[in-house]
Amino acid sequence: VHWGDFGVPKRGLISGLVVLGVSVAAVAVLSVGVGSRFIPPAEVIGALAAPGTGFADNVVWELRIPRTAAGLLVGAALGLSGAVMQGLTRNPIADPGILGVHAGAAFGVVAAVHGFGLTHFRAYVVFAFAGAALVSGAVWLIGSRGRDGAGPAKLALAGAAVSAFVGSATSLVLFADSTAFDAFRFWSVGSLAAAKGGLLPAVAPFLLAGALLAFGVTRGLNALAMGGDVARSLGQRVGLVRAGAALAVVLLSGTAVAAVGPIGFIGLTVPHVARALAGPDYRWVLPYSALLGPLVLLAADIAGRVVAIPSEVQAGAITAAIGAPVFIWFVRRKAVHAL
Amino acid sequence: VNRALGRALRGPGFSLRYFPRGLLVATAALLGLLGLLVAAVCFGDYPLAFGQVVDALFGGSGGQAYIVQRFRLPRAVAAVLAGALLGLSGAIFQTLARNVLASPDVLGVESGAALTAVLMMLSGVSATAPLIGGAFAGAALATTAVYLLAYRNGLNGVRLILVGIGINACAVSATTYAFMLSDVHAAERAHNWMLGSFNGLGWDQVGVLAAALAVVLPLAVCLAPRLRTLALGDDVARSVGLTLERSRLALIAVGVLAAASAVAVAGPVGFVALVAPQLARRLVRRPDGGLVTAAIFGALLTAAADLAGRHVLAGADVPVGIVTALAGGPWLIYLLATRAST
């Protein structure tokens, strides 16, 4: 398929990707260097070069590096899953939450606290992922019934209905059980601070599988952008592409939400920015989203550490506050297209 | 009968198009609504027989009359009116944006109202009238901001939605931050408001809702032909001579007025605006289920949810916003799973 009509030359696309990559690297360095507790740059570099047992070494290796790595991985996962989700539903309002991921994860956490009395963070991760997978599975089963399969409107509606239903069940439990409410409200803000070293190796395989799957369906998503019938006539196995895309969203976004809590803004907005920068070709939209996601998330996380010293503002609360004005300015400036 | 074109009632100098199935569905829903109203007044901690209710309504003066006239009837009527406003608003926005997920919340009605109401509650305002006014002003302000920021040589539907996402995120984030700064009792009160409830509403609030519906419904019916034309796309609408921006602004204003009044009085009652138009069009079996039918389904769903919310947990009045999705979700899921059309 020839995308030249959209006027984004290939060389520009590659240099854009390089600029984004450098920015992400810069933000990652900042994230290791900056915290709510000031450590002189020389000490940070010393701790990185020769790990010891001092205070600076501890902070850098035990807190800041895992947190930065979590921001990179989760940000990329959120950006990617948002782009795949919008390609799957062809709906600009559809974030991964529409597939039931957020509602399922939240229900999983509430089930862990209310049903099993678990309040350990590790338990949340397992239950949240299980909940996200189960609820998204249900959404897929309902949305893909019938002759024409998981059409965009049907899948989005099924997701909205199931999400609202599960969300209400969660609210009902929280309304009746104040212990669960107390535990839940801290989880529900979304924060990178909870991501400790041992968590990342556990979630990385899921994220990797999801990312591979996402990049595997890019051509299919390009074809789907012209409608299911056209995609079929171009030789795409539409049902397979849609199922693969949905599975990628669940793996990426389900793992991300389970690891750091619901951070909805990135999956919703980053793909729009990526599309405005890179054009409609998902082979470019996906890598752009995968870099823009961690850029926004880490920038917000750093801002959250320094904006209210000595305490911190969670990334989930500050992402939107900082990102939204930039996003509005951006969509006013750029031409926007229907999906 | 051609299902898409309906039937026509013709006389000298006029013709009126109607849809037999639409009329049937709407009538059935209205009857159901009437039954729900009766049930809402009869059932409760102090059950009343139908005869007692009739007595209490017409000239009763004892405790029963007090319960019916002061508590149960205004609450039930408020649920019906607010539900109708939300259903109507949802139908307008879904058709206008040609997006099944579009609803007044997308333009910031809910988040704007919630932000001002929560800020007022956290700073100690507790009287009802200023809260309603404040929430309405917040909703109006947020949607105006979305409209103005999205307007650039005319209105682009996608840009409108994207700017709405941005303004929503700002308002929600500010609300969350306000919650974090405030003390726990005020926060709990504000949090309960945000779940939506008809508990304790009186005739004053019913008056606000009735006035809003009396303004909005006739306007919506008058604008319905323009809405149907706009749903065909900008190019078609322009080519048949529709004044695009004026029609769109009028429809957005009517939809926002409807939703903002309901949210200001009852809090953000979720899911009604999304599901009512879908139920209407799926049961009427036309792509455009009709604005009035959507309003009736909104009323039906909200009244049923409010009634259920009073009884689902023993000893607690569950906020109606929780129950609307518990009741409406499975209904929509059933329709999605059993009907072939999208």
XYZ file of C-alpha atoms in Angstrom, chain A residues 91-94 98 142 145-148 151 153-154 156-158 160-162 164-165 168-169 171-172 175-176 181 189 265 268-269 272 308 312-314 317-318 320-321 324-325 327-328 331-339, chain B residues 99-102 106 148-152 156 158-159 161-163 165-167 169-170 173 176-177 180 191-192 195 271 274 278 282 312-313 316-319 321-323 325-326 329-330 332-333 336-342:
108
model
C -12.627 4.688 17.262
C -10.740 7.723 18.575
C -12.327 7.422 22.044
C -11.403 3.767 22.466
C -12.763 -0.141 26.418
C -19.700 -11.048 23.059
C -20.496 -13.146 17.869
C -22.511 -13.136 14.688
C -21.824 -13.288 10.998
C -19.637 -10.179 10.599
C -16.819 -5.204 13.896
C -18.870 -0.549 16.688
C -19.979 -3.883 18.092
C -16.618 -1.031 21.336
C -20.205 -1.300 22.558
C -19.699 -4.757 24.014
C -18.407 -0.403 27.129
C -21.343 -2.485 28.367
C -19.230 -5.172 30.032
C -19.667 -0.591 32.968
C -21.248 -3.738 34.386
C -20.581 -1.226 38.857
C -20.016 -4.536 40.591
C -18.357 0.065 43.003
C -21.007 -1.935 44.801
C -19.668 0.997 48.624
C -20.377 -1.799 51.105
C -12.312 1.003 49.532
C -4.431 6.312 41.376
C -4.477 9.007 29.690
C -5.857 7.318 24.848
C -3.788 10.292 23.703
C -3.298 10.413 18.287
C 5.467 18.675 45.962
C 5.275 12.858 45.853
C 2.305 13.121 43.483
C 1.501 9.799 41.792
C -2.684 11.842 38.919
C -0.173 14.125 37.233
C -3.241 14.190 32.695
C -2.615 17.503 34.437
C -3.756 17.387 28.633
C -2.891 21.032 27.882
C -2.421 17.451 23.928
C -5.073 20.136 23.329
C -4.635 18.703 18.241
C -5.502 22.343 17.602
C -2.343 22.828 15.582
C -2.303 19.620 13.564
C -4.721 18.271 11.036
C -6.681 15.410 12.539
C -8.183 12.573 10.560
C -10.943 10.094 11.209
C -9.773 6.549 11.860
C -19.900 7.269 17.285
C -21.502 4.693 19.569
C -19.236 5.708 22.435
C -20.054 9.422 22.160
C -17.100 13.240 26.062
C -14.212 26.915 21.330
C -10.878 25.090 21.494
C -12.016 22.573 18.876
C -13.395 25.213 16.490
C -11.038 25.984 13.653
C -14.217 18.783 12.953
C -12.660 14.073 15.520
C -11.004 17.229 16.834
C -13.740 14.491 20.578
C -9.982 14.806 21.075
C -10.202 18.242 22.695
C -10.668 14.053 26.001
C -8.082 16.676 26.952
C -10.462 18.947 28.894
C -8.542 14.725 31.700
C -7.728 18.194 33.094
C -7.141 15.357 37.417
C -8.578 14.009 42.093
C -6.078 16.556 43.379
C -6.194 14.507 48.026
C -17.427 11.201 46.532
C -21.008 10.145 47.208
C -21.910 8.386 42.243
C -24.222 4.780 31.534
C -24.678 5.592 26.437
C -28.661 1.823 21.868
C -32.011 -2.068 18.735
C -30.465 -4.366 46.386
C -28.518 -4.025 49.659
C -28.381 0.890 52.381
C -29.446 3.239 49.636
C -27.120 2.241 46.799
C -26.306 5.236 44.554
C -25.122 5.469 39.175
C -23.919 2.048 40.354
C -27.172 0.311 39.517
C -24.877 -0.206 34.647
C -25.768 -3.321 36.648
C -25.227 -3.548 30.950
C -26.656 -7.079 30.736
C -27.325 -4.301 26.064
C -25.015 -7.342 26.181
C -25.550 -7.432 21.171
C -25.150 -11.171 21.538
C -28.482 -12.191 20.046
C -28.986 -9.719 17.174
C -26.838 -9.974 14.092
C -26.769 -6.280 13.160
C -24.219 -3.884 14.587
